[in-house]
PDB file of C-alpha atoms in Angstrom:
ATOM      1  CA  MET A   1      69.805 102.740  -3.915  1.00 47.00           C
ATOM      2  CA  ARG A   2      72.554 103.539  -1.358  1.00 52.00           C
ATOM      3  CA  THR A   3      72.032 102.608   2.337  1.00 52.00           C
ATOM      4  CA  GLN A   4      73.634 104.420   5.366  1.00 53.00           C
ATOM      5  CA  ALA A   5      76.377 102.373   7.105  1.00 55.00           C
ATOM      6  CA  THR A   6      75.870 101.678  10.843  1.00 68.00           C
ATOM      7  CA  LEU A   7      78.462 100.738  13.497  1.00 64.00           C
ATOM      8  CA  SER A   8      78.176  97.641  15.570  1.00 74.00           C
ATOM      9  CA  PRO A   9      78.248  97.908  19.426  1.00 75.00           C
ATOM     10  CA  VAL A  10      81.813  96.648  19.445  1.00 72.00           C
ATOM     11  CA  GLN A  11      82.878  99.347  16.989  1.00 65.00           C
ATOM     12  CA  TRP A  12      81.106 101.989  19.111  1.00 70.00           C
ATOM     13  CA  LEU A  13      82.994 100.768  22.198  1.00 74.00           C
ATOM     14  CA  ILE A  14      86.353 100.858  20.391  1.00 70.00           C
ATOM     15  CA  ALA A  15      85.685 104.364  19.150  1.00 65.00           C
ATOM     16  CA  PHE A  16      84.708 105.516  22.643  1.00 67.00           C
ATOM     17  CA  VAL A  17      87.866 104.065  24.195  1.00 70.00           C
ATOM     18  CA  ILE A  18      90.051 105.737  21.538  1.00 70.00           C
ATOM     19  CA  ALA A  19      88.356 109.088  22.138  1.00 64.00           C
ATOM     20  CA  VAL A  20      88.786 108.849  25.903  1.00 65.00           C
ATOM     21  CA  GLY A  21      92.410 107.844  25.495  1.00 63.00           C
ATOM     22  CA  ILE A  22      93.146 110.829  23.241  1.00 64.00           C
ATOM     23  CA  TRP A  23      91.402 113.162  25.706  1.00 62.00           C
ATOM     24  CA  ALA A  24      93.286 111.726  28.693  1.00 59.00           C
ATOM     25  CA  TYR A  25      96.633 111.940  26.871  1.00 59.00           C
ATOM     26  CA  VAL A  26      96.074 115.604  26.067  1.00 54.00           C
ATOM     27  CA  ALA A  27      94.700 116.395  29.556  1.00 56.00           C
ATOM     28  CA  LEU A  28      97.530 114.694  31.448  1.00 56.00           C
ATOM     29  CA  HIS A  29     100.112 116.746  29.567  1.00 60.00           C
ATOM     30  CA  GLY A  30      98.727 119.867  31.212  1.00 62.00           C
ATOM     31  CA  GLU A  31     100.016 121.309  34.522  1.00 74.00           C
ATOM     32  CA  TYR A  32      98.153 120.874  37.797  1.00 72.00           C
ATOM     33  CA  THR A  33      98.742 121.406  41.507  1.00 81.00           C
ATOM     34  CA  LEU A  34      98.439 118.788  44.244  1.00 82.00           C
ATOM     35  CA  THR A  35      98.946 118.753  48.030  1.00 85.00           C
ATOM     36  CA  LEU A  36     100.966 115.779  49.220  1.00 85.00           C
ATOM     37  CA  SER A  37     101.331 114.475  52.777  1.00 88.00           C
ATOM     38  CA  VAL A  38     104.951 113.500  53.356  1.00 89.00           C
ATOM     39  CA  PRO A  39     105.658 111.538  56.585  1.00 91.00           C
ATOM     40  CA  ILE A  40     108.686 112.432  58.699  1.00 91.00           C
ATOM     41  CA  THR A  41     110.713 109.954  60.729  1.00 90.00           C
ATOM     42  CA  TYR A  42     113.457 110.778  63.224  1.00 90.00           C
ATOM     43  CA  THR A  43     116.456 108.880  64.546  1.00 90.00           C
ATOM     44  CA  LEU A  44     117.935 109.999  67.869  1.00 90.00           C
ATOM     45  CA  PRO A  45     120.569 108.526  70.176  1.00 90.00           C
ATOM     46  CA  SER A  46     118.997 106.232  72.787  1.00 86.00           C
ATOM     47  CA  ASP A  47     119.454 108.740  75.625  1.00 90.00           C
ATOM     48  CA  PHE A  48     118.153 111.825  73.739  1.00 92.00           C
ATOM     49  CA  VAL A  49     114.603 113.114  73.192  1.00 93.00           C
ATOM     50  CA  PHE A  50     112.866 116.163  71.775  1.00 92.00           C
ATOM     51  CA  ALA A  51     111.935 118.956  74.189  1.00 91.00           C
ATOM     52  CA  THR A  52     108.917 119.988  72.062  1.00 89.00           C
ATOM     53  CA  ARG A  53     106.375 118.178  69.939  1.00 88.00           C
ATOM     54  CA  VAL A  54     107.618 117.723  66.385  1.00 89.00           C
ATOM     55  CA  PRO A  55     105.461 117.193  63.288  1.00 90.00           C
ATOM     56  CA  ASP A  56     104.934 113.684  61.967  1.00 89.00           C
ATOM     57  CA  THR A  57     104.019 114.863  58.467  1.00 90.00           C
ATOM     58  CA  LEU A  58     104.628 117.762  56.097  1.00 90.00           C
ATOM     59  CA  ALA A  59     101.949 119.169  53.806  1.00 90.00           C
ATOM     60  CA  VAL A  60     103.670 119.910  50.474  1.00 87.00           C
ATOM     61  CA  ASN A  61     101.919 121.739  47.639  1.00 88.00           C
ATOM     62  CA  VAL A  62     103.496 120.767  44.286  1.00 84.00           C
ATOM     63  CA  ARG A  63     102.929 121.636  40.635  1.00 83.00           C
ATOM     64  CA  GLY A  64     103.605 119.337  37.713  1.00 79.00           C
ATOM     65  CA  SER A  65     102.164 117.486  34.766  1.00 76.00           C
ATOM     66  CA  GLY A  66      99.164 115.245  35.189  1.00 70.00           C
ATOM     67  CA  PHE A  67     101.329 112.178  34.555  1.00 72.00           C
ATOM     68  CA  GLU A  68     103.644 113.063  37.450  1.00 74.00           C
ATOM     69  CA  LEU A  69     100.859 113.883  39.878  1.00 73.00           C
ATOM     70  CA  ILE A  70      98.950 110.693  39.113  1.00 74.00           C
ATOM     71  CA  ASN A  71     102.151 108.795  39.773  1.00 76.00           C
ATOM     72  CA  PHE A  72     102.279 110.416  43.241  1.00 77.00           C
ATOM     73  CA  LEU A  73      98.738 109.262  43.908  1.00 76.00           C
ATOM     74  CA  ILE A  74      99.554 105.691  42.870  1.00 78.00           C
ATOM     75  CA  ASN A  75     102.960 105.616  44.605  1.00 80.00           C
ATOM     76  CA  PRO A  76     102.975 108.084  47.537  1.00 81.00           C
ATOM     77  CA  PRO A  77     106.326 109.709  48.315  1.00 82.00           C
ATOM     78  CA  SER A  78     108.572 107.975  50.808  1.00 84.00           C
ATOM     79  CA  ALA A  79     109.165 109.426  54.269  1.00 86.00           C
ATOM     80  CA  LEU A  80     111.552 112.287  54.969  1.00 88.00           C
ATOM     81  CA  HIS A  81     114.077 110.779  57.377  1.00 90.00           C
ATOM     82  CA  LEU A  82     116.056 113.030  59.730  1.00 89.00           C
ATOM     83  CA  SER A  83     118.869 111.299  61.597  1.00 89.00           C
ATOM     84  CA  PHE A  84     120.786 112.725  64.574  1.00 88.00           C
ATOM     85  CA  ALA A  85     122.442 109.464  65.602  1.00 84.00           C
ATOM     86  CA  GLY A  86     125.821 111.088  66.265  1.00 82.00           C
ATOM     87  CA  LEU A  87     124.524 113.779  68.622  1.00 84.00           C
ATOM     88  CA  LYS A  88     126.588 114.189  71.815  1.00 85.00           C
ATOM     89  CA  ARG A  89     125.048 117.158  73.678  1.00 88.00           C
ATOM     90  CA  ASP A  90     121.894 119.242  73.965  1.00 88.00           C
ATOM     91  CA  THR A  91     121.292 121.323  70.874  1.00 88.00           C
ATOM     92  CA  VAL A  92     118.727 123.333  68.900  1.00 90.00           C
ATOM     93  CA  LEU A  93     118.501 122.770  65.140  1.00 89.00           C
ATOM     94  CA  THR A  94     116.556 124.920  62.684  1.00 89.00           C
ATOM     95  CA  PHE A  95     115.667 123.806  59.153  1.00 88.00           C
ATOM     96  CA  ALA A  96     114.772 126.640  56.746  1.00 89.00           C
ATOM     97  CA  PRO A  97     112.197 126.125  53.951  1.00 85.00           C
ATOM     98  CA  SER A  98     114.945 125.806  51.310  1.00 86.00           C
ATOM     99  CA  GLN A  99     116.684 123.100  53.350  1.00 88.00           C
ATOM    100  CA  ILE A 100     113.463 121.152  53.789  1.00 87.00           C
ATOM    101  CA  ALA A 101     112.754 121.418  50.059  1.00 85.00           C
ATOM    102  CA  ARG A 102     116.157 119.932  49.233  1.00 86.00           C
ATOM    103  CA  LEU A 103     115.640 117.064  51.682  1.00 86.00           C
ATOM    104  CA  LEU A 104     112.171 116.108  50.460  1.00 85.00           C
ATOM    105  CA  PRO A 105     112.104 112.766  48.626  1.00 83.00           C
ATOM    106  CA  LEU A 106     110.290 114.190  45.568  1.00 80.00           C
ATOM    107  CA  ARG A 107     111.059 114.000  41.878  1.00 72.00           C
ATOM    108  CA  ARG A 108     112.796 117.036  40.449  1.00 68.00           C
ATOM    109  CA  SER A 109     110.230 117.149  37.644  1.00 75.00           C
ATOM    110  CA  VAL A 110     107.719 118.808  39.960  1.00 79.00           C
ATOM    111  CA  ASP A 111     107.885 122.289  41.427  1.00 82.00           C
ATOM    112  CA  ILE A 112     107.446 122.772  45.201  1.00 84.00           C
ATOM    113  CA  LEU A 113     105.110 125.703  45.793  1.00 86.00           C
ATOM    114  CA  ASN A 114     104.502 125.651  49.557  1.00 88.00           C
ATOM    115  CA  ILE A 115     105.481 123.598  52.599  1.00 88.00           C
ATOM    116  CA  PHE A 116     103.660 123.494  55.912  1.00 89.00           C
ATOM    117  CA  PRO A 117     105.163 123.885  58.387  1.00 89.00           C
ATOM    118  CA  ALA A 118     107.578 126.050  56.431  1.00 85.00           C
ATOM    119  CA  SER A 119     110.451 125.512  58.887  1.00 86.00           C
ATOM    120  CA  LEU A 120     111.423 123.078  61.634  1.00 88.00           C
ATOM    121  CA  GLN A 121     112.993 123.998  64.950  1.00 89.00           C
ATOM    122  CA  LEU A 122     114.092 120.956  66.906  1.00 90.00           C
ATOM    123  CA  HIS A 123     115.111 121.150  70.592  1.00 92.00           C
ATOM    124  CA  ILE A 124     117.034 117.990  71.472  1.00 92.00           C
ATOM    125  CA  GLY A 125     118.318 117.112  74.934  1.00 92.00           C
ATOM    126  CA  LYS A 126     119.161 114.322  77.363  1.00 92.00           C
ATOM    127  CA  ALA A 127     116.238 112.215  78.579  1.00 93.00           C
ATOM    128  CA  THR A 128     115.296 111.732  82.239  1.00 94.00           C
ATOM    129  CA  THR A 129     112.589 109.684  83.971  1.00 94.00           C
ATOM    130  CA  LYS A 130     109.931 110.458  86.558  1.00 94.00           C
ATOM    131  CA  LYS A 131     107.305 108.458  88.439  1.00 95.00           C
ATOM    132  CA  VAL A 132     103.801 109.941  88.532  1.00 96.00           C
ATOM    133  CA  PRO A 133     100.374 108.617  89.583  1.00 96.00           C
ATOM    134  CA  LEU A 134      98.023 107.314  86.920  1.00 95.00           C
ATOM    135  CA  ASP A 135      94.558 108.872  86.707  1.00 95.00           C
ATOM    136  CA  ILE A 136      91.808 107.445  84.489  1.00 94.00           C
ATOM    137  CA  PRO A 137      88.364 109.085  85.001  1.00 94.00           C
ATOM    138  CA  ILE A 138      85.865 106.207  84.807  1.00 95.00           C
ATOM    139  CA  THR A 139      82.072 106.359  84.700  1.00 94.00           C
ATOM    140  CA  VAL A 140      79.972 103.196  84.703  1.00 94.00           C
ATOM    141  CA  THR A 141      76.274 102.771  83.889  1.00 94.00           C
ATOM    142  CA  PRO A 142      75.318  99.132  84.503  1.00 94.00           C
ATOM    143  CA  GLU A 143      72.297  97.420  83.028  1.00 94.00           C
ATOM    144  CA  ASP A 144      69.050  97.762  84.977  1.00 93.00           C
ATOM    145  CA  GLN A 145      69.070  95.682  88.211  1.00 93.00           C
ATOM    146  CA  TYR A 146      72.873  95.494  88.159  1.00 95.00           C
ATOM    147  CA  ILE A 147      75.425  97.437  90.174  1.00 94.00           C
ATOM    148  CA  LEU A 148      79.107  98.314  90.152  1.00 94.00           C
ATOM    149  CA  ALA A 149      79.785  96.257  93.286  1.00 93.00           C
ATOM    150  CA  ALA A 150      83.263  97.679  94.035  1.00 92.00           C
ATOM    151  CA  ASP A 151      85.400 100.588  92.985  1.00 93.00           C
ATOM    152  CA  PRO A 152      87.035 100.135  89.577  1.00 94.00           C
ATOM    153  CA  LYS A 153      90.479  98.559  89.821  1.00 95.00           C
ATOM    154  CA  VAL A 154      93.175 100.211  87.720  1.00 95.00           C
ATOM    155  CA  SER A 155      96.524  98.495  87.391  1.00 95.00           C
ATOM    156  CA  PRO A 156      99.100  99.927  87.682  1.00 94.00           C
ATOM    157  CA  ASP A 157      98.357 102.972  89.844  1.00 94.00           C
ATOM    158  CA  SER A 158     101.493 104.822  88.719  1.00 95.00           C
ATOM    159  CA  VAL A 159     103.746 104.970  85.661  1.00 96.00           C
ATOM    160  CA  ILE A 160     107.311 105.905  84.733  1.00 95.00           C
ATOM    161  CA  ILE A 161     107.475 108.643  82.104  1.00 95.00           C
ATOM    162  CA  ARG A 162     110.576 109.391  80.096  1.00 94.00           C
ATOM    163  CA  GLY A 163     111.284 112.686  78.354  1.00 93.00           C
ATOM    164  CA  HIS A 164     113.114 115.985  78.382  1.00 92.00           C
ATOM    165  CA  PRO A 165     113.427 117.620  81.853  1.00 92.00           C
ATOM    166  CA  ALA A 166     111.548 120.698  80.644  1.00 90.00           C
ATOM    167  CA  VAL A 167     108.631 118.461  79.664  1.00 91.00           C
ATOM    168  CA  LEU A 168     108.672 116.295  82.796  1.00 93.00           C
ATOM    169  CA  ASP A 169     108.567 119.368  85.063  1.00 92.00           C
ATOM    170  CA  THR A 170     105.076 120.130  83.738  1.00 91.00           C
ATOM    171  CA  VAL A 171     103.714 116.612  84.372  1.00 91.00           C
ATOM    172  CA  THR A 172     102.464 115.831  87.896  1.00 93.00           C
ATOM    173  CA  VAL A 173      99.964 113.108  86.993  1.00 95.00           C
ATOM    174  CA  TRP A 174      99.465 110.945  83.908  1.00 94.00           C
ATOM    175  CA  ARG A 175      95.811 111.504  83.089  1.00 93.00           C
ATOM    176  CA  LEU A 176      93.942 109.709  80.316  1.00 92.00           C
ATOM    177  CA  PRO A 177      90.725 110.909  78.653  1.00 92.00           C
ATOM    178  CA  PRO A 178      87.518 109.890  80.487  1.00 94.00           C
ATOM    179  CA  VAL A 179      86.314 106.348  79.859  1.00 94.00           C
ATOM    180  CA  HIS A 180      82.584 105.521  79.969  1.00 94.00           C
ATOM    181  CA  PHE A 181      81.010 102.075  80.188  1.00 93.00           C
ATOM    182  CA  SER A 182      77.274 101.529  79.757  1.00 92.00           C
ATOM    183  CA  GLY A 183      74.869  98.602  79.601  1.00 92.00           C
ATOM    184  CA  LEU A 184      77.116  96.242  81.575  1.00 92.00           C
ATOM    185  CA  ALA A 185      75.649  93.067  83.097  1.00 92.00           C
ATOM    186  CA  GLU A 186      78.820  91.096  83.846  1.00 93.00           C
ATOM    187  CA  PRO A 187      82.377  91.723  85.075  1.00 94.00           C
ATOM    188  CA  VAL A 188      84.567  93.494  82.532  1.00 93.00           C
ATOM    189  CA  SER A 189      88.335  93.733  82.117  1.00 94.00           C
ATOM    190  CA  ILE A 190      89.895  95.854  79.364  1.00 93.00           C
ATOM    191  CA  THR A 191      93.358  97.095  78.431  1.00 95.00           C
ATOM    192  CA  LEU A 192      94.015 100.727  77.500  1.00 94.00           C
ATOM    193  CA  PRO A 193      97.107 102.231  75.829  1.00 93.00           C
ATOM    194  CA  LEU A 194      98.694 104.842  78.071  1.00 92.00           C
ATOM    195  CA  SER A 195     100.317 107.083  75.475  1.00 86.00           C
ATOM    196  CA  THR A 196      99.773 108.331  71.943  1.00 81.00           C
ATOM    197  CA  ALA A 197     102.897 110.526  71.946  1.00 81.00           C
ATOM    198  CA  PRO A 198     105.875 109.406  69.833  1.00 84.00           C
ATOM    199  CA  PRO A 199     108.620 107.738  71.908  1.00 83.00           C
ATOM    200  CA  TYR A 200     111.203 110.320  70.834  1.00 86.00           C
ATOM    201  CA  TYR A 201     109.147 112.970  72.696  1.00 89.00           C
ATOM    202  CA  LEU A 202     107.523 111.247  75.693  1.00 90.00           C
ATOM    203  CA  SER A 203     107.254 107.560  76.535  1.00 91.00           C
ATOM    204  CA  VAL A 204     105.421 105.722  79.308  1.00 94.00           C
ATOM    205  CA  SER A 205     106.223 102.474  81.081  1.00 94.00           C
ATOM    206  CA  PRO A 206     104.287 100.237  81.183  1.00 95.00           C
ATOM    207  CA  ALA A 207     102.667 100.933  77.843  1.00 93.00           C
ATOM    208  CA  THR A 208      99.173  99.770  78.868  1.00 95.00           C
ATOM    209  CA  ALA A 209      96.873  99.760  81.898  1.00 95.00           C
ATOM    210  CA  ARG A 210      94.151  97.294  82.847  1.00 96.00           C
ATOM    211  CA  ILE A 211      90.719  98.310  84.140  1.00 96.00           C
ATOM    212  CA  ALA A 212      88.638  95.714  86.006  1.00 96.00           C
ATOM    213  CA  LEU A 213      84.954  96.349  86.763  1.00 96.00           C
ATOM    214  CA  ASP A 214      83.074  94.076  89.172  1.00 95.00           C
ATOM    215  CA  ILE A 215      79.493  94.145  87.873  1.00 95.00           C
ATOM    216  CA  GLN A 216      77.049  92.128  89.960  1.00 95.00           C
ATOM    217  CA  LEU A 217      73.323  91.676  90.279  1.00 95.00           C
ATOM    218  CA  LEU A 218      71.911  94.254  92.710  1.00 94.00           C
ATOM    219  CA  ALA A 219      70.770  92.809  96.051  1.00 93.00           C
ATOM    220  CA  GLU A 220      69.127  94.278  99.158  1.00 92.00           C
ATOM    221  CA  TYR A 221      68.619  92.575 102.512  1.00 91.00           C
ATOM    222  CA  SER A 222      67.029  93.563 105.837  1.00 91.00           C
ATOM    223  CA  LEU A 223      68.461  92.569 109.213  1.00 88.00           C
ATOM    224  CA  TRP A 224      66.192  92.634 112.272  1.00 87.00           C
ATOM    225  CA  ASP A 225      66.913  93.075 115.976  1.00 85.00           C
ATOM    226  CA  LEU A 226      70.493  94.214 115.675  1.00 84.00           C
ATOM    227  CA  PRO A 227      71.876  95.269 119.086  1.00 84.00           C
ATOM    228  CA  VAL A 228      73.216  98.790 119.557  1.00 81.00           C
ATOM    229  CA  SER A 229      76.761  98.792 120.880  1.00 77.00           C
ATOM    230  CA  THR A 230      77.960 101.529 123.259  1.00 73.00           C
ATOM    231  CA  PRO A 231      81.680 100.873 123.823  1.00 72.00           C
ATOM    232  CA  GLY A 232      83.231 103.316 126.299  1.00 67.00           C
ATOM    233  CA  VAL A 233      79.939 104.546 127.735  1.00 67.00           C
ATOM    234  CA  PRO A 234      79.812 104.044 131.545  1.00 68.00           C
ATOM    235  CA  GLN A 235      77.404 101.211 132.225  1.00 67.00           C
ATOM    236  CA  GLY A 236      74.406 102.043 134.405  1.00 69.00           C
ATOM    237  CA  GLN A 237      74.733 105.812 133.881  1.00 71.00           C
ATOM    238  CA  TYR A 238      73.076 106.024 130.477  1.00 71.00           C
ATOM    239  CA  HIS A 239      69.927 104.556 129.106  1.00 76.00           C
ATOM    240  CA  ILE A 240      69.702 103.958 125.350  1.00 77.00           C
ATOM    241  CA  ARG A 241      66.424 103.140 123.714  1.00 81.00           C
ATOM    242  CA  PRO A 242      65.608 101.265 121.734  1.00 85.00           C
ATOM    243  CA  ARG A 243      68.468  98.820 122.063  1.00 82.00           C
ATOM    244  CA  LEU A 244      67.532  96.905 118.912  1.00 86.00           C
ATOM    245  CA  VAL A 245      67.259  98.341 115.400  1.00 88.00           C
ATOM    246  CA  GLN A 246      66.402  97.202 111.879  1.00 90.00           C
ATOM    247  CA  LEU A 247      68.994  97.671 109.124  1.00 89.00           C
ATOM    248  CA  THR A 248      68.577  97.370 105.348  1.00 92.00           C
ATOM    249  CA  ILE A 249      71.761  96.949 103.305  1.00 91.00           C
ATOM    250  CA  ARG A 250      72.555  97.059  99.594  1.00 93.00           C
ATOM    251  CA  GLY A 251      75.370  95.707  97.441  1.00 93.00           C
ATOM    252  CA  GLY A 252      76.403  93.171  94.845  1.00 94.00           C
ATOM    253  CA  ILE A 253      74.782  89.793  95.301  1.00 93.00           C
ATOM    254  CA  HIS A 254      78.114  87.995  95.824  1.00 93.00           C
ATOM    255  CA  PHE A 255      79.144  90.411  98.572  1.00 92.00           C
ATOM    256  CA  ILE A 256      75.730  90.136 100.224  1.00 91.00           C
ATOM    257  CA  GLU A 257      75.942  86.322 100.188  1.00 90.00           C
ATOM    258  CA  LYS A 258      79.408  86.446 101.732  1.00 89.00           C
ATOM    259  CA  PHE A 259      78.234  88.925 104.358  1.00 86.00           C
ATOM    260  CA  LEU A 260      75.255  86.786 105.397  1.00 85.00           C
ATOM    261  CA  ARG A 261      77.618  83.948 106.230  1.00 84.00           C
ATOM    262  CA  THR A 262      79.206  86.238 108.865  1.00 76.00           C
ATOM    263  CA  PRO A 263      76.420  88.631 109.983  1.00 61.00           C
ATOM    264  CA  LEU A 264      78.295  89.546 113.165  1.00 60.00           C
ATOM    265  CA  ALA A 265      80.429  91.853 111.026  1.00 57.00           C
ATOM    266  CA  VAL A 266      77.738  94.509 111.535  1.00 64.00           C
ATOM    267  CA  GLN A 267      78.454  97.017 114.296  1.00 70.00           C
ATOM    268  CA  ILE A 268      76.122  99.832 115.331  1.00 70.00           C
ATOM    269  CA  THR A 269      77.543 102.316 117.821  1.00 75.00           C
ATOM    270  CA  LEU A 270      76.721 105.694 119.270  1.00 68.00           C
ATOM    271  CA  PRO A 271      79.204 108.596 119.178  1.00 68.00           C
ATOM    272  CA  LEU A 272      80.765 108.488 122.648  1.00 65.00           C
ATOM    273  CA  GLN A 273      81.608 112.169 123.052  1.00 67.00           C
ATOM    274  CA  ARG A 274      78.107 113.271 122.145  1.00 65.00           C
ATOM    275  CA  VAL A 275      76.602 110.732 124.535  1.00 62.00           C
ATOM    276  CA  LEU A 276      78.742 111.914 127.448  1.00 62.00           C
ATOM    277  CA  SER A 277      78.132 115.606 126.778  1.00 65.00           C
ATOM    278  CA  ARG A 278      74.376 115.635 127.307  1.00 59.00           C
ATOM    279  CA  HIS A 279      71.755 114.436 129.763  1.00 56.00           C
ATOM    280  CA  ILE A 280      69.081 113.645 127.207  1.00 60.00           C
ATOM    281  CA  GLY A 281      68.827 113.840 123.440  1.00 70.00           C
ATOM    282  CA  MET A 282      68.458 112.095 120.120  1.00 76.00           C
ATOM    283  CA  LEU A 283      71.538 110.693 118.438  1.00 75.00           C
ATOM    284  CA  GLN A 284      72.071 109.098 115.070  1.00 78.00           C
ATOM    285  CA  PRO A 285      73.891 105.750 115.314  1.00 79.00           C
ATOM    286  CA  LYS A 286      77.040 105.028 113.338  1.00 80.00           C
ATOM    287  CA  ILE A 287      76.903 101.887 111.217  1.00 82.00           C
ATOM    288  CA  TYR A 288      80.018  99.902 110.355  1.00 82.00           C
ATOM    289  CA  LEU A 289      79.773  97.340 107.561  1.00 85.00           C
ATOM    290  CA  PRO A 290      82.261  95.248 105.585  1.00 86.00           C
ATOM    291  CA  PRO A 291      83.677  96.783 102.401  1.00 89.00           C
ATOM    292  CA  HIS A 292      81.428  97.058  99.333  1.00 90.00           C
ATOM    293  CA  ILE A 293      78.191  96.936 101.365  1.00 91.00           C
ATOM    294  CA  GLN A 294      76.262 100.165 101.955  1.00 91.00           C
ATOM    295  CA  PRO A 295      73.576 100.855 104.583  1.00 90.00           C
ATOM    296  CA  LEU A 296      70.342 101.695 102.795  1.00 91.00           C
ATOM    297  CA  SER A 297      68.210 102.543 105.853  1.00 90.00           C
ATOM    298  CA  VAL A 298      68.122 102.080 109.603  1.00 89.00           C
ATOM    299  CA  SER A 299      64.984 102.075 111.744  1.00 90.00           C
ATOM    300  CA  PRO A 300      64.609 103.962 113.943  1.00 88.00           C
ATOM    301  CA  ARG A 301      66.809 106.616 112.412  1.00 86.00           C
ATOM    302  CA  LEU A 302      67.471 108.301 115.784  1.00 83.00           C
ATOM    303  CA  LEU A 303      68.042 106.746 119.219  1.00 81.00           C
ATOM    304  CA  GLN A 304      67.208 108.386 122.531  1.00 80.00           C
ATOM    305  CA  THR A 305      69.923 108.704 125.170  1.00 76.00           C
ATOM    306  CA  ILE A 306      69.039 109.502 128.786  1.00 75.00           C
ATOM    307  CA  ARG A 307      71.638 110.153 131.462  1.00 71.00           C
ATOM    308  CA  ARG A 308      70.715 108.900 134.913  1.00 68.00           C
ATOM    309  CA  VAL A 309      71.528 111.573 137.499  1.00 64.00           C
ATOM    310  CA  PRO A 310      71.535 110.400 141.176  1.00 64.00           C
ATOM    311  CA  PRO A 311      69.479 112.543 143.585  1.00 61.00           C
ATOM    312  CA  SER A 312      71.417 115.380 145.266  1.00 56.00           C
ATOM    313  CA  PRO A 313      71.447 115.439 149.136  1.00 55.00           C
ATOM    314  CA  GLU A 314      71.438 119.244 149.112  1.00 54.00           C
ATOM    315  CA  LEU A 315      68.240 119.226 147.111  1.00 47.00           C
ATOM    316  CA  LEU A 316      66.531 116.782 149.496  1.00 49.00           C
ATOM    317  CA  LEU A 317      67.476 118.761 152.695  1.00 50.00           C
ATOM    318  CA  SER A 318      66.639 122.201 151.330  1.00 50.00           C
ATOM    319  CA  PRO A 319      63.944 124.071 153.355  1.00 53.00           C
ATOM    320  CA  ARG A 320      62.651 125.587 150.166  1.00 51.00           C
ATOM    321  CA  PRO A 321      59.885 123.588 148.558  1.00 51.00           C
ATOM    322  CA  PHE A 322      60.611 122.028 145.180  1.00 46.00           C
ATOM    323  CA  TYR A 323      58.228 122.727 142.333  1.00 45.00           C
ATOM    324  CA  PRO A 324      58.248 120.862 139.079  1.00 47.00           C
ATOM    325  CA  ALA A 325      59.262 122.829 136.008  1.00 45.00           C
ATOM    326  CA  PHE A 326      55.731 122.964 134.650  1.00 43.00           C
ATOM    327  CA  LEU A 327      54.374 124.701 137.845  1.00 41.00           C
ATOM    328  CA  GLN A 328      54.978 128.278 138.941  1.00 44.00           C
ATOM    329  CA  SER A 329      56.121 128.960 142.507  1.00 43.00           C
ATOM    330  CA  PRO A 330      53.732 131.089 144.639  1.00 46.00           C
ATOM    331  CA  GLN A 331      54.568 134.784 144.953  1.00 46.00           C
TER     332      GLN A 331
END
């Protein structure tokens, strides 16, 4: 009686590997297309820059055997290097698609189907410098019960940019994308890069900026019986009431503590010109506080000013009787 032969697991594995190898050998001999990313590097004289943005990479669509294309995936092509080290004056250079294809560091065993961008036009000129202010839009959302105690400090406040004159003429301020901070409960200091442009187009000095945020615990404090100051108002001619007010202030706890050691820094005054221009009325006092401390409320909000007018002799000697304003004279 004859029995059917069976393969061991090792024999099955060997057979599978042989089959896959034969399939891969046949498949990789076929032709395929692949899009490669070829980096570009440039060399310019130290005092020359590009007047327009230039590409950092080329997208190259190639066709070749599977073996060649897999080799590109394992070992990407080297960079296309364009050197203009001997340049002496401003110039415009144009590279046609055929010229770019000849310069590409690719094996001749593959066919180049498409290149993007298909051509390169390079405007090269002498570099100049310009000083412009630095602008970084900053928004801060501290943790609950904390406050941004002072304005954000950005250092430096201006930068030196270097580039082609045609480019620098369009730049009046060096503005970075908005920066947002949230959930802060302590002082923060970070460093930001100022430029992402390649140095052969536009460079910035210094290369980084520092942002400092003074985050403090929120504090409020009430001051009682603060005198109202009236500098410049003729004494004895005006009556201000009340002469004492209550003031509530807000700020970072460190600034509040420093302020309480010198409370005389508070000054409450009345606007002189408005006081002198009326006999009676309600005026809102002006409050002067040290930096980084804000007035939260003042009580009373309005103060009454009364001008004392001396009696007129003509009025006292007049034969006509005087009637108060709320009475009507007899007909």
